[in-house]
Tab-separated table of C-alpha atoms and ligand atoms in Angstrom:
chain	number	residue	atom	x	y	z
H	1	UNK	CA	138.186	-56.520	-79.371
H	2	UNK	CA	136.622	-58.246	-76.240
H	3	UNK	CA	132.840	-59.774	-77.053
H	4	UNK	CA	130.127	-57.550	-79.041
H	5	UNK	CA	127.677	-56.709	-76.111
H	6	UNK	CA	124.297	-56.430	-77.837
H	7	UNK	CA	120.888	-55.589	-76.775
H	8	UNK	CA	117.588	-56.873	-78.426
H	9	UNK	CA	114.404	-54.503	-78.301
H	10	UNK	CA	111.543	-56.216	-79.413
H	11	UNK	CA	110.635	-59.789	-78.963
H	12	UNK	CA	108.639	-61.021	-82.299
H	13	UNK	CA	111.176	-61.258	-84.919
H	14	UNK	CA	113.663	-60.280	-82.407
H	15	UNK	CA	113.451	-63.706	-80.609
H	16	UNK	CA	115.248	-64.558	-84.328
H	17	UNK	CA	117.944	-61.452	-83.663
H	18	UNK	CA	118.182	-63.449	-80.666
H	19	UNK	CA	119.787	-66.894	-81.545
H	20	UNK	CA	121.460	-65.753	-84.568
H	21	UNK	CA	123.779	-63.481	-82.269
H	22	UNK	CA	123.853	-66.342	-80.294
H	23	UNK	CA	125.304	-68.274	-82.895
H	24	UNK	CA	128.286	-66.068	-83.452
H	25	UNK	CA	131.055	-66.521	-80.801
H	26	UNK	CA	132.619	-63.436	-80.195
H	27	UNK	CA	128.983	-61.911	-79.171
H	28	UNK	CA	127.034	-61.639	-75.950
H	29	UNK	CA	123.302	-61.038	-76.005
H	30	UNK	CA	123.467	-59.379	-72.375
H	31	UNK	CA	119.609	-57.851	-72.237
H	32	UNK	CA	116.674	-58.029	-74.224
H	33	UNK	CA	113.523	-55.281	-73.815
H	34	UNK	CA	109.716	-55.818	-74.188
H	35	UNK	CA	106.973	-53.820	-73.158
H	36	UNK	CA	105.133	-56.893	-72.277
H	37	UNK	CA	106.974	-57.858	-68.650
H	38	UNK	CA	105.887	-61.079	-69.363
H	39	UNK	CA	107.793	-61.468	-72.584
H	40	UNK	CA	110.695	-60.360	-71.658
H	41	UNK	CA	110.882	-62.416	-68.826
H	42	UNK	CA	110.059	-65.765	-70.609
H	43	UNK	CA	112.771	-64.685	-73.575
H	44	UNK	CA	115.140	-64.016	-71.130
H	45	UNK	CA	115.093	-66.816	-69.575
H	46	UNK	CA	114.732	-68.923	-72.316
H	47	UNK	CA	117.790	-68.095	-74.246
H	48	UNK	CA	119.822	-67.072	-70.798
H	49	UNK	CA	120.087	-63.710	-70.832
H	50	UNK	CA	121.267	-61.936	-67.815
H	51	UNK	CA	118.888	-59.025	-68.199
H	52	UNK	CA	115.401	-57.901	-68.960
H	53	UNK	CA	113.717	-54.569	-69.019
H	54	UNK	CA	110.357	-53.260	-70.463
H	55	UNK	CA	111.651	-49.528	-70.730
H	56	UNK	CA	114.117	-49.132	-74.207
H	57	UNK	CA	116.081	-46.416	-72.528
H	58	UNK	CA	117.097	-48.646	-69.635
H	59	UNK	CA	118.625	-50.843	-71.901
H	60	UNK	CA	120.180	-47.620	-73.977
H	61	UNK	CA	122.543	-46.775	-70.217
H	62	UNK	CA	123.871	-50.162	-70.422
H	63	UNK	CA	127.675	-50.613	-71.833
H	64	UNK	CA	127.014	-52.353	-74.641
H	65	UNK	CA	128.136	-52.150	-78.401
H	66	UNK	CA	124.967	-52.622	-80.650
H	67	UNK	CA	121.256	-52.840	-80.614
H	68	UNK	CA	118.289	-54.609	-82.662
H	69	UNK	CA	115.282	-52.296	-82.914
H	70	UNK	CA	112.389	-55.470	-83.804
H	71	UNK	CA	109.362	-53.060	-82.623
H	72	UNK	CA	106.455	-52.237	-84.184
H	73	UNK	CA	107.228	-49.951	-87.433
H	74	UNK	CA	106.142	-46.607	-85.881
H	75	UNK	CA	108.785	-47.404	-82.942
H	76	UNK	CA	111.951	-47.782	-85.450
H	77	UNK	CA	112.711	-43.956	-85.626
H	78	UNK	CA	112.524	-43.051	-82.301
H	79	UNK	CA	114.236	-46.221	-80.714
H	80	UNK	CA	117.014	-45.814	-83.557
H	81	UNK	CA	117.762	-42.109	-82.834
H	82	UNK	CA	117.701	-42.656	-79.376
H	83	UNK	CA	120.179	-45.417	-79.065
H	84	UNK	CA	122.539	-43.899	-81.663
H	85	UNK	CA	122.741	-40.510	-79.566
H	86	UNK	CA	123.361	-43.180	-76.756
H	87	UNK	CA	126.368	-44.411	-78.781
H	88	UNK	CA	125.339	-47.520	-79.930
H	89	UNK	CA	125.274	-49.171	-83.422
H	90	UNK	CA	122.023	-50.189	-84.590
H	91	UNK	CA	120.380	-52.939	-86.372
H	92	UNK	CA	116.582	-51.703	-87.743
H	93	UNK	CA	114.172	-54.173	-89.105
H	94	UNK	CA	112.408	-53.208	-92.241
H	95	UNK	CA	110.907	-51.109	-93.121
H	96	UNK	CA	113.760	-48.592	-91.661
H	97	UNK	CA	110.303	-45.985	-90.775
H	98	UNK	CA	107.304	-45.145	-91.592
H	99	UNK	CA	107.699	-42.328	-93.706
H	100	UNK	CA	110.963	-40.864	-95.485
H	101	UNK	CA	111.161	-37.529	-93.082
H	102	UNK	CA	111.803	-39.960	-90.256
H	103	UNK	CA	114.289	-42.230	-92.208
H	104	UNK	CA	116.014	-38.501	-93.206
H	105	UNK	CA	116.566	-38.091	-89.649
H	106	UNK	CA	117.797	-41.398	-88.713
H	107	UNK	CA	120.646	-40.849	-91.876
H	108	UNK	CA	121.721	-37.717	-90.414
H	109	UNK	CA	121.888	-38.869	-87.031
H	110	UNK	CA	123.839	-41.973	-88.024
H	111	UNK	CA	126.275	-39.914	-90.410
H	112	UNK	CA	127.016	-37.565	-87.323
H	113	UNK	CA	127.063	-39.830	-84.427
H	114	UNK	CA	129.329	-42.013	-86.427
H	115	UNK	CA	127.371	-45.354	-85.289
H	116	UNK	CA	126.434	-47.871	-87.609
H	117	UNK	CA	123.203	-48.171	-89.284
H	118	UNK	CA	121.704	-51.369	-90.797
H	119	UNK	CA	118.540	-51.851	-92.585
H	120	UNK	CA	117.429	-55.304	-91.929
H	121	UNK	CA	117.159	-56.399	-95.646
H	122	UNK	CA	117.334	-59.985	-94.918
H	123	UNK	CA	116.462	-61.220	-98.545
H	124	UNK	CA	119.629	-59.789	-99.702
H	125	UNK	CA	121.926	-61.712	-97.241
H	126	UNK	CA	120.453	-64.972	-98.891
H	127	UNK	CA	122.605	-67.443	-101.373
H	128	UNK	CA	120.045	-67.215	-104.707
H	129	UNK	CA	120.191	-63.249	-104.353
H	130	UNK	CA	124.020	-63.115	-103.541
H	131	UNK	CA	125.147	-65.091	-106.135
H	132	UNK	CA	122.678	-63.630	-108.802
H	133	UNK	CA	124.527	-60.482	-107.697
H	134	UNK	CA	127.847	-61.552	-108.670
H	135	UNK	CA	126.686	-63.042	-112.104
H	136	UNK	CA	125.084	-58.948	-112.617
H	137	UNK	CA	127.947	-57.358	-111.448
H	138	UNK	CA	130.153	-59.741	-113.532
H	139	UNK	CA	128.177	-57.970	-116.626
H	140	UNK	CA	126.293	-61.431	-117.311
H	141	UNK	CA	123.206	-59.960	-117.806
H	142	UNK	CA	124.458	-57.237	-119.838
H	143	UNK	CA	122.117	-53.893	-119.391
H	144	UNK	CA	119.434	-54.379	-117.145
H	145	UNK	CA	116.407	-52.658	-118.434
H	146	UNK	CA	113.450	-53.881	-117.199
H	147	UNK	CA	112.696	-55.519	-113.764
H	148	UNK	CA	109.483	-57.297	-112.513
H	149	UNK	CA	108.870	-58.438	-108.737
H	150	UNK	CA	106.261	-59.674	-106.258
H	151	UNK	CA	104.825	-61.035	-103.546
H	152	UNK	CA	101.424	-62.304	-102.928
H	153	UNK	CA	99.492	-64.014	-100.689
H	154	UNK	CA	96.205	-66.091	-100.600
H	155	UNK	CA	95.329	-65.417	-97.051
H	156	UNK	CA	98.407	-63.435	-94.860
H	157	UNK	CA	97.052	-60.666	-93.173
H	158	UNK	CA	99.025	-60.160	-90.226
H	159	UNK	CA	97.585	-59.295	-86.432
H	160	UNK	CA	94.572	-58.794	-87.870
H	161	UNK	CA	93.397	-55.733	-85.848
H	162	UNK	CA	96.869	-55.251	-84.048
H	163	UNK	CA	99.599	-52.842	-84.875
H	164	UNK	CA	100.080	-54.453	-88.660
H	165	UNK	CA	96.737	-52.792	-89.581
H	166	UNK	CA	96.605	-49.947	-88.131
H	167	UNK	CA	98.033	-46.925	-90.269
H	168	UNK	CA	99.409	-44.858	-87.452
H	169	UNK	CA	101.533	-48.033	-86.670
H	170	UNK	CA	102.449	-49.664	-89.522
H	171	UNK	CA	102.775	-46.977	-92.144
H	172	UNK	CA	100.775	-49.024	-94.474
H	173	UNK	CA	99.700	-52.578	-95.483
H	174	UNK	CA	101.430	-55.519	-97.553
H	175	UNK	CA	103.308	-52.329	-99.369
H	176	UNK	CA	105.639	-51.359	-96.589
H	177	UNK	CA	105.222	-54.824	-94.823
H	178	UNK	CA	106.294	-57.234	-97.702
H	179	UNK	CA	107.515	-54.130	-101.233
H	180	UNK	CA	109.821	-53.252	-98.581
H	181	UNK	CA	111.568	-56.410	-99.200
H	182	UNK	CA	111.248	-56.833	-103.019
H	183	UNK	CA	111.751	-53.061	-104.422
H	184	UNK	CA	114.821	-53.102	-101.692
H	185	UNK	CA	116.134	-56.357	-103.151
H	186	UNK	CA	115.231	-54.906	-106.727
H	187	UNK	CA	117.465	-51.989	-106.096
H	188	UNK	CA	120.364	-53.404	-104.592
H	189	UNK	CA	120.356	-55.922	-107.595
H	190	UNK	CA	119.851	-53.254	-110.327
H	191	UNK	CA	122.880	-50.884	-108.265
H	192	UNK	CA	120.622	-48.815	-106.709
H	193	UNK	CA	119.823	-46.311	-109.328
H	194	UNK	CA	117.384	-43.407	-107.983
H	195	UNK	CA	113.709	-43.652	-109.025
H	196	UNK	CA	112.534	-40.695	-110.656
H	197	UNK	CA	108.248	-41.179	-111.077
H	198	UNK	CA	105.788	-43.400	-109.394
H	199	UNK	CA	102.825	-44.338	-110.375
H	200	UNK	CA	100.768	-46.298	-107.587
H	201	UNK	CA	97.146	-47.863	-106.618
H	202	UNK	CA	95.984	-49.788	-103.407
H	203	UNK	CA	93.287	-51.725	-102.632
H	204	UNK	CA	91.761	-52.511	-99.262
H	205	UNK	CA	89.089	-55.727	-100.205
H	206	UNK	CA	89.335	-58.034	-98.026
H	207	UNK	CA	90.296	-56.108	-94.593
H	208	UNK	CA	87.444	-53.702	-94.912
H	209	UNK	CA	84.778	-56.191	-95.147
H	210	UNK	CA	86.363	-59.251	-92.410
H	211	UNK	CA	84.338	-58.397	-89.187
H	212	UNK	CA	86.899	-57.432	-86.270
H	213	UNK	CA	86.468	-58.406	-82.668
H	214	UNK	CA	88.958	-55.431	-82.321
H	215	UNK	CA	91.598	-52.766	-83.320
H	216	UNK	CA	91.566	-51.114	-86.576
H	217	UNK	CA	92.119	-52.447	-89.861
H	218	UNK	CA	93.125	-48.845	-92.193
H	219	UNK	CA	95.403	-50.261	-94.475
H	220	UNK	CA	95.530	-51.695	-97.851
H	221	UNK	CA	95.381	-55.269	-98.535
H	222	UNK	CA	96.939	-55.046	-102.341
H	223	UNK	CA	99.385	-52.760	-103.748
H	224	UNK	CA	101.001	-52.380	-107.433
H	225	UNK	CA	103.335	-49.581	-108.778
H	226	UNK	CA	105.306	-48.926	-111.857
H	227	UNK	CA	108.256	-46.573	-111.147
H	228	UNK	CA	110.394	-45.607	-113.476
H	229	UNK	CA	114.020	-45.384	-112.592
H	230	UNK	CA	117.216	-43.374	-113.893
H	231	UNK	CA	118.821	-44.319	-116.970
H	232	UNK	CA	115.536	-45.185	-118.671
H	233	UNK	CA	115.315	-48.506	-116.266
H	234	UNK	CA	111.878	-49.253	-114.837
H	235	UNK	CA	110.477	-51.975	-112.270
H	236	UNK	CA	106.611	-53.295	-111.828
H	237	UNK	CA	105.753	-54.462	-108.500
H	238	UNK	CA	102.962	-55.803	-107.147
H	239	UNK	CA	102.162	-56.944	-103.463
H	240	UNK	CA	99.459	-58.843	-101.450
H	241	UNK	CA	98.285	-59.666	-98.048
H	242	UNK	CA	94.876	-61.541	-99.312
H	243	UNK	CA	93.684	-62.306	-102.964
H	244	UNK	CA	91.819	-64.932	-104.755
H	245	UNK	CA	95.275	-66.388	-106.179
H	246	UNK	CA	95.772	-70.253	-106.232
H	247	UNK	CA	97.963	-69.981	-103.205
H	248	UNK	CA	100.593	-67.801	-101.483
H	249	UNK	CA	103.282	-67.435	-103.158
H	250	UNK	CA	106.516	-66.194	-102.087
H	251	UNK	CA	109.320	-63.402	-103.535
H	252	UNK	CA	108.927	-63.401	-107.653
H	253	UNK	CA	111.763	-61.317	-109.423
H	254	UNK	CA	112.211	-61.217	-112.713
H	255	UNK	CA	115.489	-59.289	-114.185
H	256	UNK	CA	115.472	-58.275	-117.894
H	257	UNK	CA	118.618	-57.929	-119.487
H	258	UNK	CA	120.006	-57.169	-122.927
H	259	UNK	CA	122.415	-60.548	-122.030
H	260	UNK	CA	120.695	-62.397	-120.136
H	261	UNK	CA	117.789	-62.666	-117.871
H	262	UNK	CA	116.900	-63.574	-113.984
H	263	UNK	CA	114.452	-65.424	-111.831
H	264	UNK	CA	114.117	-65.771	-107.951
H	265	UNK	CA	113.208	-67.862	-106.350
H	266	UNK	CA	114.936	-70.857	-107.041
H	267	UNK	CA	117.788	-68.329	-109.471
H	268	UNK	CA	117.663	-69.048	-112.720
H	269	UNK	CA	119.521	-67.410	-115.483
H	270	UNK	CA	118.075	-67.086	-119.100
H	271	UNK	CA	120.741	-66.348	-122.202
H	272	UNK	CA	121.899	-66.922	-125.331
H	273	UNK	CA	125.163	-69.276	-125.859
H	274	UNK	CA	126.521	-70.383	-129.792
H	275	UNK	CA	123.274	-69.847	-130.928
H	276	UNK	CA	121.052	-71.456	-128.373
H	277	UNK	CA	119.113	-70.504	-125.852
H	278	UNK	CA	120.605	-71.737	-122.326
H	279	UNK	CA	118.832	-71.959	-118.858
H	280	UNK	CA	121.199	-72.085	-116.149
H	281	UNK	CA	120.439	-73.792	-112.820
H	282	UNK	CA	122.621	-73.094	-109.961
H	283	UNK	CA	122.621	-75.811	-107.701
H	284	UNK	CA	122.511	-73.867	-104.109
H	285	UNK	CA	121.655	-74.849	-100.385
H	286	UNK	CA	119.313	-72.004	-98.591
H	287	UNK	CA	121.289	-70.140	-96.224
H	288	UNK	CA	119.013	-68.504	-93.177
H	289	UNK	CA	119.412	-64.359	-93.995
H	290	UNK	CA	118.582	-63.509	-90.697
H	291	UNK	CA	122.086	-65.431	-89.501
H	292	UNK	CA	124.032	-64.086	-92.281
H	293	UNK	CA	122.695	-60.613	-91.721
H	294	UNK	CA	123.585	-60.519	-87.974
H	295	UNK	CA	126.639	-62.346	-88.980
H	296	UNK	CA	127.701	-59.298	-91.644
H	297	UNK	CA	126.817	-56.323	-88.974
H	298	UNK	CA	128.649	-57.949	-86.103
H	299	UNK	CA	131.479	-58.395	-88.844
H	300	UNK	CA	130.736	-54.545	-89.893
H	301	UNK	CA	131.303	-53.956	-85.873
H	302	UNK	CA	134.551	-55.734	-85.655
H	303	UNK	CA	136.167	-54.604	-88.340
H	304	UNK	CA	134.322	-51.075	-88.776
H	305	UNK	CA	133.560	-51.442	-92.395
H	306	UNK	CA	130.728	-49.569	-93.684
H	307	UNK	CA	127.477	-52.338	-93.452
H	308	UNK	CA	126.156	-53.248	-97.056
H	309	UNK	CA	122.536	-52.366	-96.077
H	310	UNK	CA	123.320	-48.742	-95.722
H	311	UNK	CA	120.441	-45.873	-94.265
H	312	UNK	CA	120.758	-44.226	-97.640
H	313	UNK	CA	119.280	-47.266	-99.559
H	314	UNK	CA	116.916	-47.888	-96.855
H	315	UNK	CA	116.097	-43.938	-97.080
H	316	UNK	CA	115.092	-44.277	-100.753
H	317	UNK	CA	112.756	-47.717	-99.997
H	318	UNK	CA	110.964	-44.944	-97.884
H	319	UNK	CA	111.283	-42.334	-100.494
H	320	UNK	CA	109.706	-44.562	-102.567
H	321	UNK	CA	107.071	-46.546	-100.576
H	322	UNK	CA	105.938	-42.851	-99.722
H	323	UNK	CA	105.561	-41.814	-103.601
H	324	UNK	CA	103.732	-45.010	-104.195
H	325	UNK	CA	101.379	-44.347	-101.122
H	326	UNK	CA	101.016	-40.402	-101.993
H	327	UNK	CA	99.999	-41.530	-106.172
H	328	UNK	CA	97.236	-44.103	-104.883
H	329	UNK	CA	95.606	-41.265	-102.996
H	330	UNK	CA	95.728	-38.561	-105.705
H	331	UNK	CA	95.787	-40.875	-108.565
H	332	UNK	CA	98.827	-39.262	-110.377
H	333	UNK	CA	101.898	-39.943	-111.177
H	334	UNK	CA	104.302	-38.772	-108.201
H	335	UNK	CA	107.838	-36.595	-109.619
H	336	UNK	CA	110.071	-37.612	-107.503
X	1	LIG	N1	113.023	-59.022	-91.695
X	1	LIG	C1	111.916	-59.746	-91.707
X	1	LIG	O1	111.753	-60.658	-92.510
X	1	LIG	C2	110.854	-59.444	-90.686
X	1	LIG	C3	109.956	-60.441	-90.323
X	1	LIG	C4	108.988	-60.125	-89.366
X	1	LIG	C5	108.934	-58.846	-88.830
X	1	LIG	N2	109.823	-57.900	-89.240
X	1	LIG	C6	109.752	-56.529	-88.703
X	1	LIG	O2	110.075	-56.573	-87.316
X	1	LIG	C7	109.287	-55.652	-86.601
X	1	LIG	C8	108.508	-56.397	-85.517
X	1	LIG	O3	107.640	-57.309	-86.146
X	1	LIG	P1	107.122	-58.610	-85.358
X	1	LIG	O4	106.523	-59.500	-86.390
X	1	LIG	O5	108.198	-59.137	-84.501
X	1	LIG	O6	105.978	-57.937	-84.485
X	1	LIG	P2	105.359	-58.505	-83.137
X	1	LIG	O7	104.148	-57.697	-82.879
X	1	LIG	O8	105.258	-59.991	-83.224
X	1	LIG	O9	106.477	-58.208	-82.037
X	1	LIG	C9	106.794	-56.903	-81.650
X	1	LIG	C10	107.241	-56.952	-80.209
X	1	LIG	O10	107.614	-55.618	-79.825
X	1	LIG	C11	107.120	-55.386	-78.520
X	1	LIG	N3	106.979	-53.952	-78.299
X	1	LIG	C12	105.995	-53.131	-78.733
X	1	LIG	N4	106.213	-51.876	-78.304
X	1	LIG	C13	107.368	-51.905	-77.587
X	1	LIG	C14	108.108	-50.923	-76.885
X	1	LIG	N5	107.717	-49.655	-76.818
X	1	LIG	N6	109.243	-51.312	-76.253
X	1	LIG	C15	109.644	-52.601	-76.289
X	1	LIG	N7	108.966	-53.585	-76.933
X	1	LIG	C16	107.850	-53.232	-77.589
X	1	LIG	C17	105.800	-56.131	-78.465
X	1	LIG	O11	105.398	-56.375	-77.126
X	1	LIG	C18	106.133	-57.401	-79.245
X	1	LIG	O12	106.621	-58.425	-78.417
X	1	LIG	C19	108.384	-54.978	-87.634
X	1	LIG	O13	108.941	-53.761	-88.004
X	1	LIG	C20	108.362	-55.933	-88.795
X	1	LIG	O14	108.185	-55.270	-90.038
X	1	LIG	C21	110.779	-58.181	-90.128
């Protein structure tokens, strides 16, 4: 196969899309797209890329192989749809949409088109994660029954004001920005068993009362939810964007086996060994996710195997994220 000719759409994040394709030989970043002229001008030229445009569906006519949709969260459904009907494969950031009708569609477009879809579950592509993987799959941790995870933060509210704020754009607040991550790691580590109830609460108490010079702030600043999954399995999460917490802290997980048990991050196994308890400590570098997740959907490209974020699992995150949003507003427990 000559070079993977990809196209970048978005330049936040996707200035990250950016140099990790760069890193990877057999690729060619040939045009990157922002609606700010100004952006994509300066990212253009300063990672050398032959072409800029601030219209998506200029980009979408080119002949290239693969796109990164890195737009604001409202964007990800229509940009995806559009450049899979064009042909192309597609890398989405998280959270795949902003609301589980739209992630339906982008599944069925994907299926029929053919093209490959990729969630942009970063966390997963990580060493601690991967190799935690292989010690569940191995059957280390015996039956996983309980799982705990999450991810708060002091002071983290993003574009205060901007597009992260705002509802209509973002879908939500810390719970679609930052859950999306955990319950998706969560669920690819547990083997991605369906949830079947959610119970969910939010709390906006810290972005309703910080004065705005502008833009909305209509989201929640703290989310928890218990859901209970099949098989009698259940996970806790909790997320935030501000609290009165020592400091932020990043991804907690905590795995509870009838084996053995798991922490993240640094992975740490718990167990039982000739009648003692043992801690294991897996001595691991940090590997960047974003390059080995552009590194596994180029790979996915070349060799056309099926990517191992699929649309499906990033179809139930929605599912889910929805039932936790739709139980804080009703305050029952959503049947899913
Ligand atoms: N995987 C991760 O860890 C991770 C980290 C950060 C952000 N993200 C996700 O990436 C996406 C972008 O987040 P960000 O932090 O880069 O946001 P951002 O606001 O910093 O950047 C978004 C960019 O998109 C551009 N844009 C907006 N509308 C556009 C349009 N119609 N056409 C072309 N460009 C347009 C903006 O001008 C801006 O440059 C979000 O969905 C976010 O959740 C993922």
């Amino acid at each position: 196969m000559d070079k993977v000719k990809v196209g970048v759409i978005g330049t936040g994040i996707g200035s990250f899309h950016i140099r990790a394709y760069q890193k990877l030989p057999d690729v060619e970043v040939v045009a990157v797209v922002d609606l700010d002229p100004k952006r994509a001008k300066q990212i253009a030229q300063q990672y050398n890329i032959p072409r800029y445009f601030i219209d998506y569906s200029r980009l979408l006519k080119l002949d290239i192989d693969a796109v990164s949709v890195c737009t604001p969260n409202f964007l990800h459904s229509e940009m995806t749809l559009a450049a899979l009907k064009a042909g192309k494969h597609v890398l989405c950031e998280k959270p795949m949409a902003i609301n589980a009708q739209d992630a339906e569609e982008m599944v069925k477009v994907a299926r029929e088109t053919g093209k490959k879809l990729m969630i942009a579950f970063c966390n997963r592509f990580r060493n601690h994660p991967q190799l935690l993987k292989r010690y569940i799959e191995d059957g280390e941790l015996g039956e996983i029954y309980y799982a705990k995870t999450r991810w708060l933060r002091r002071k983290g509210i993003p574009g205060m004001g901007g597009w992260f704020t705002t509802k209509a754009m973002s879908g939500g607040g810390p719970l679609i920005d930052l859950g999306v991550h955990v319950l998706d790691l969560m669920l690819w580590l547990m083997g991605n068993p369906r949830a079947v109830s959610v119970t969910g609460v939010t709390y906006n108490k810290f972005g309703s009362r910080i004065p705005l010079k502008e833009g909305t702030f209509d989201v929640e600043d703290l989310a928890c939810a218990f859901i209970r999954l099949e098989m009698g399995t259940s996970l806790f999460l909790e997320v935030s964007w501000a609290s009165h917490i020592k400091e932020d802290a990043g991804i907690h997980l905590s795995l509870f086996g009838t084996k053995g048990g798991a922490e993240l991050w640094p992975l740490r196994i718990y167990t039982e060994k000739h009648g003692c308890f043992v801690d294991v400590e897996p001595r691991l570098e940090e590997v960047s996710g974003y390059e080995a997740e552009i590194a596994h959907f180029v790979d996915c490209i070349v060799e056309d195997k099926e990517p191992m974020a699929t649309p499906e699992q990033g179809l139930e995150v929605t599912r889910i994220l929805d039932a936790i949003y739709s139980s804080a507003e009703t305050g029952r427990e959503v049947v899913l």
